[in-house]
Short mmCIF file of C-alpha atoms in Angstrom, two decimals:
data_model
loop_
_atom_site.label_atom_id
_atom_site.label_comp_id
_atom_site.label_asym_id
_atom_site.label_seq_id
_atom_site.Cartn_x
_atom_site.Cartn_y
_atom_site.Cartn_z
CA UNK A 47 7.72 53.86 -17.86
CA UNK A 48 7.11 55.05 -21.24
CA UNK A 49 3.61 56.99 -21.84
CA UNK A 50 3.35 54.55 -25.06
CA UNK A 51 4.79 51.68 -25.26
CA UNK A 52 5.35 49.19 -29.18
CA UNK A 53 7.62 47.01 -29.87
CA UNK A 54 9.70 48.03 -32.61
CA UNK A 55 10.05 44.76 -34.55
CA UNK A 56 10.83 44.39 -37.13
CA UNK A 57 7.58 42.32 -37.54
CA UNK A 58 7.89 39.42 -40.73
CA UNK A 59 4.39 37.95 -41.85
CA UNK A 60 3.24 36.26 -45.25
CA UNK A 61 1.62 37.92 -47.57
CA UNK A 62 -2.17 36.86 -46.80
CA UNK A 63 -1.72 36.39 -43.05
CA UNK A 64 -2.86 38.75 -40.24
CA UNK A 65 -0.80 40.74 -39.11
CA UNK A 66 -1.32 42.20 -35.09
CA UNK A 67 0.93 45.29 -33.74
CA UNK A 68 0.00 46.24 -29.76
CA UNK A 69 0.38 49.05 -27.70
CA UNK A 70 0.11 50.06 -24.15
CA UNK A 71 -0.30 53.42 -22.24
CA UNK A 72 0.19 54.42 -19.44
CA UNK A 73 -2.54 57.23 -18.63
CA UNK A 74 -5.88 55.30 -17.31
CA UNK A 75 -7.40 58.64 -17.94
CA UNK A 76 -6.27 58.41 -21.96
CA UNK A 77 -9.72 59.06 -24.07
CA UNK A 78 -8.30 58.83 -27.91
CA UNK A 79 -6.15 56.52 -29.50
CA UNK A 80 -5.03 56.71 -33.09
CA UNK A 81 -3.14 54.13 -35.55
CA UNK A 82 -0.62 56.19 -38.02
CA UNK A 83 1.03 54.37 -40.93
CA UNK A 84 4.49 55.93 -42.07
CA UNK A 85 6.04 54.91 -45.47
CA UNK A 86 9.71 55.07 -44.99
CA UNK A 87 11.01 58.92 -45.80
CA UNK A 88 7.06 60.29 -45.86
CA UNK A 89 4.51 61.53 -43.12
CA UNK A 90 2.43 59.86 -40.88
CA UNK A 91 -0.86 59.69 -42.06
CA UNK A 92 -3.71 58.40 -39.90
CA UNK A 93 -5.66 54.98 -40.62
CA UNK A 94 -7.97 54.06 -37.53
CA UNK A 95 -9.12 56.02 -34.58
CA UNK A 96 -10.73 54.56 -31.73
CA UNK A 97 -12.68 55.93 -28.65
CA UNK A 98 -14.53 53.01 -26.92
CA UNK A 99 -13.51 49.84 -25.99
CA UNK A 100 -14.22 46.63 -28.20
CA UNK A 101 -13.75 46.43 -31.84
CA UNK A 102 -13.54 48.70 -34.73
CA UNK A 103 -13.44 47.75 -38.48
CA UNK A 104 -12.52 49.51 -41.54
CA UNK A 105 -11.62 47.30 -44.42
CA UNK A 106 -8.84 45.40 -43.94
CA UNK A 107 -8.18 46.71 -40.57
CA UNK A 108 -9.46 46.34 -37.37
CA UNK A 109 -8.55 48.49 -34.01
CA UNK A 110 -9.04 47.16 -30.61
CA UNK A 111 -9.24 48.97 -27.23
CA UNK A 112 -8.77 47.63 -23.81
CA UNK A 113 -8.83 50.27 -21.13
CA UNK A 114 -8.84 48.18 -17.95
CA UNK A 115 -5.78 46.27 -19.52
CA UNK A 116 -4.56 50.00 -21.08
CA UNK A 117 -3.53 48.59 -24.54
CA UNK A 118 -4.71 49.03 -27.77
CA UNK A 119 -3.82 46.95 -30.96
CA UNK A 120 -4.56 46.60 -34.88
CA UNK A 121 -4.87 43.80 -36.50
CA UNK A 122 -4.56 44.25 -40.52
CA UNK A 123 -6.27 41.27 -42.34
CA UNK A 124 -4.57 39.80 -45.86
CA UNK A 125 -1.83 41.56 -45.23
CA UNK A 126 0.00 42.95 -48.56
CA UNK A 127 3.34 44.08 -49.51
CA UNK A 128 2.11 47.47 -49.73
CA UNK A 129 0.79 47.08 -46.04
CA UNK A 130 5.01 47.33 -45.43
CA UNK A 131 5.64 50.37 -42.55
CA UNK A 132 5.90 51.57 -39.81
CA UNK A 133 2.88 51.55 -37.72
CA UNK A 134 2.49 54.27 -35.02
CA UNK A 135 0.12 53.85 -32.20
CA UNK A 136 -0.86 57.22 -30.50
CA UNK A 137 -2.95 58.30 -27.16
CA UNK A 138 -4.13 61.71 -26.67
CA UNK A 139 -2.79 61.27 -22.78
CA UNK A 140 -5.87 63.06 -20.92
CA UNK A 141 -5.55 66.83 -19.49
CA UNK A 142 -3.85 68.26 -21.99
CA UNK A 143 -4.68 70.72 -24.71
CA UNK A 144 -5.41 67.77 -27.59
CA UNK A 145 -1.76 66.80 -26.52
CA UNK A 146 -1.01 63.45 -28.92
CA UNK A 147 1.64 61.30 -27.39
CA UNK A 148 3.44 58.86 -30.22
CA UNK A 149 5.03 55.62 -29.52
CA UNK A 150 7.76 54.59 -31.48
CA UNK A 151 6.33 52.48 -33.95
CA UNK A 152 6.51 48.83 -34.76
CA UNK A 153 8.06 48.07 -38.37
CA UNK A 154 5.93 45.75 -40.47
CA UNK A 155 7.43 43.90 -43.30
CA UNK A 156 5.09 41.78 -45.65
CA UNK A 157 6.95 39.22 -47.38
CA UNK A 158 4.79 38.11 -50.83
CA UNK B 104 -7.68 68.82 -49.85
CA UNK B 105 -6.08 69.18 -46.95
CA UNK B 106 -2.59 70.51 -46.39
CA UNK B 107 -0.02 71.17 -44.10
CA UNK B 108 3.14 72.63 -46.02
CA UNK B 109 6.68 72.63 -44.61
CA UNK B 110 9.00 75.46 -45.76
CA UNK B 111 11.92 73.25 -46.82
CA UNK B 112 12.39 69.44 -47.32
CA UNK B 113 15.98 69.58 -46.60
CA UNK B 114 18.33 72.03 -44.72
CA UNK B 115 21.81 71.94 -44.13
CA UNK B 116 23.13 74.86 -41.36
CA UNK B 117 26.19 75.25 -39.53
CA UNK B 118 26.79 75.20 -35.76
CA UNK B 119 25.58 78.41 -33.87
CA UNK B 120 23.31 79.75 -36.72
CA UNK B 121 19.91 80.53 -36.13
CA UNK B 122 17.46 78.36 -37.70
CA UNK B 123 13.95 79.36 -38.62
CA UNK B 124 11.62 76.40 -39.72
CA UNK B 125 7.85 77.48 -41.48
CA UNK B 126 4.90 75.62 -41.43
CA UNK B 127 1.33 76.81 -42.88
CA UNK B 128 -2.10 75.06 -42.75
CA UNK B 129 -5.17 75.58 -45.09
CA UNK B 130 -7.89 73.90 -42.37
CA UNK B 131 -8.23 76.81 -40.35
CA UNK B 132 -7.09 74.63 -37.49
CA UNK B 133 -6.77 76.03 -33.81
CA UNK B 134 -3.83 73.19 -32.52
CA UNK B 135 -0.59 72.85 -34.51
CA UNK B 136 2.03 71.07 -33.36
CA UNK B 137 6.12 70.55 -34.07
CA UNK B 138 7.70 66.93 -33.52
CA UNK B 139 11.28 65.86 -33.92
CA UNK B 140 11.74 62.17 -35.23
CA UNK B 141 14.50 60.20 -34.72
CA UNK B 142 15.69 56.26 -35.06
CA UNK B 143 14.62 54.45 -32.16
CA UNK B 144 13.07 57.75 -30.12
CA UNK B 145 9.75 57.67 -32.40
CA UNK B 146 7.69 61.42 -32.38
CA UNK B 147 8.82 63.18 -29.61
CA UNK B 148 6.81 66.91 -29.07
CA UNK B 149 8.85 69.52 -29.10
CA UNK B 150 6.05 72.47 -28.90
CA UNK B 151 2.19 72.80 -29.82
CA UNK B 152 0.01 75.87 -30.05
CA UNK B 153 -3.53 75.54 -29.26
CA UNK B 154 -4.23 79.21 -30.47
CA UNK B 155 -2.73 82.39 -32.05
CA UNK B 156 -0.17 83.70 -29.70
CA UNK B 157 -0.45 80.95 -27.40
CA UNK B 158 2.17 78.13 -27.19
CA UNK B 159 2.61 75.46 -24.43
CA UNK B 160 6.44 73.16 -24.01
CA UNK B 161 5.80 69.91 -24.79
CA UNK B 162 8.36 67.03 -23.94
CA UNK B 163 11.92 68.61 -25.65
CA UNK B 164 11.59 71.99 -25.67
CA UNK B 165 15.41 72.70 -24.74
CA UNK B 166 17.40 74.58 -27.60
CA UNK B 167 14.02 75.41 -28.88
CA UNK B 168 11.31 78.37 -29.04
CA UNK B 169 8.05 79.00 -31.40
CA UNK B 170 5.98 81.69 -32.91
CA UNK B 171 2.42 81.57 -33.67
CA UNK B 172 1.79 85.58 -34.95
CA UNK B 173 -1.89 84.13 -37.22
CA UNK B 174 -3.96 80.81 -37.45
CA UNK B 175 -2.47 79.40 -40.23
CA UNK B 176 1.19 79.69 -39.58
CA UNK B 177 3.99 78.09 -36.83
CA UNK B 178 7.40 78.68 -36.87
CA UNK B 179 10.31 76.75 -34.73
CA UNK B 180 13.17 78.28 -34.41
CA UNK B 181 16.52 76.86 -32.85
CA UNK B 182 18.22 79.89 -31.39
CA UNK B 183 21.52 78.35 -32.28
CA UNK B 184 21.77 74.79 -33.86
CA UNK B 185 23.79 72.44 -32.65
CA UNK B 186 24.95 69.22 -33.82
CA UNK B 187 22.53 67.52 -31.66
CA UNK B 188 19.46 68.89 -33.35
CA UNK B 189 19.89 67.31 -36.81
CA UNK B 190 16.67 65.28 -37.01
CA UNK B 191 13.87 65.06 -39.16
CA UNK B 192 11.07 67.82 -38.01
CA UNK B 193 7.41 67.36 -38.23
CA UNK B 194 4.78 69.92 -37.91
CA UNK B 195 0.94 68.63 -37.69
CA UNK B 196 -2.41 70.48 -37.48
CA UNK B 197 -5.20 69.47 -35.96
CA UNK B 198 -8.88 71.03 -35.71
CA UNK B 199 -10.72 72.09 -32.38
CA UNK B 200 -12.86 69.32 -32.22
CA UNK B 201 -10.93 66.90 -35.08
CA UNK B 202 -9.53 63.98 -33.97
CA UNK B 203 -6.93 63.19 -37.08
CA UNK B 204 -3.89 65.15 -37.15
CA UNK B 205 -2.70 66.34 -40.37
CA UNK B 206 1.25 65.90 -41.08
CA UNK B 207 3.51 68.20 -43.61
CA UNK B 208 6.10 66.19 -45.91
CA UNK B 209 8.50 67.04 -43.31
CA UNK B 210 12.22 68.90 -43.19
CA UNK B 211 15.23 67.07 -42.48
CA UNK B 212 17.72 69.50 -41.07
CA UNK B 213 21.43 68.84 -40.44
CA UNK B 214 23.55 70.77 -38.26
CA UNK B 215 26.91 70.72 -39.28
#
């Protein structure tokens, strides 16, 4: 079993709609989780962080945490063609030395 | 503003030479960290460094080694590329108690 686990899409939604990406992990002890975006040919660059389970909002987006279930998602509201990437979820898998584990992203694709 | 800087965008070397790839922070941050992304694999760790000097294997360290001589800089260094290393190379930085990790533009290397 994969430490983190997305499905890799790609994932089609209207411009306007909500768009929801999931994760799950595999570490019960896991304490950080982290949504990257990456634009095709640039960086990762971080958009939510979440420590707690429930909700957390920040614009448009909203992260979710689950531990007894061990997944995380985001949802991103009125989705937008510049929303269009690859979304990586990663868990900073417990015991190691701020060790960041990556899944291997699930492609978005807004269609206006 | 923050920066993690990557010694070369793009590198083309031949089979057997010795590869040296340079990557320098301005955060004064304590963990740094060198990925290798590929289609369909995602961010896969290759090394981090949680201090100066010190260096732990992450998940692929085969065909690989570091150096971490002061804070600001890591180097990975493929003791003699092989085909199978072309890849796109990521280094990240991230700060003690910081919970985003900071990406360079990255390097894609191919091994001819």
């Amino acid at each position: 079993q994969k430490e983190v686990e997305q499905n890799s899409g790609p994932l089609s939604v209207p411009e306007g709609a909500i768009a929801s990406l999931n994760c799950t992990y595999s570490d019960r002890g896991s304490q950080s989780f982290f949504w990257y975006r990456q634009y095709s040919g640039k960086s990762p660059e971080l958009i939510m962080s979440i420590y707690s389970n429930g909700d957390k909002e920040d614009g448009r987006f909203t992260a979710q945490l689950n531990k007894a279930s061990q997944y995380v998602s985001l949802l991103i509201r009125d989705s937008q063609p510049s929303d269009s990437a690859t979304y990586l979820c990663a868990v900073n898998i417990n015991g190691g030395y701020q060790k960041v584990t990556f899944g291997t992203g699930t492609k978005l694709q807004v269609i206006p | 503003d923050v920066k993690v800087t990557q010694s070369s965008r793009y590198l083309v070397k031949r089979t057997g030479e010795k590869v040296f790839l340079e990557c320098v922070q301005d955060m004064d941050h304590e963990n740094m960290f060198w990925y290798r992304q590929d289609p369909g694999l995602g961010l896969r760790l290759i090394y981090f460094s949680y201090d100066v000097k010190m260096k732990e294997k992450g998940d692929i360290p085969e065909g690989y080694s570091v150096s971490r001589e002061k804070k600001e800089r890591f180097s990975l260094i493929l003791e003699s590329a092989s085909t199978n290393q072309t890849s796109m190379y990521l280094c990240a930085s991230r700060g003690r108690v910081s919970t985003e990790a900071f990406f360079g533009q990255g390097t894609r290397l191919t091994v001819v």
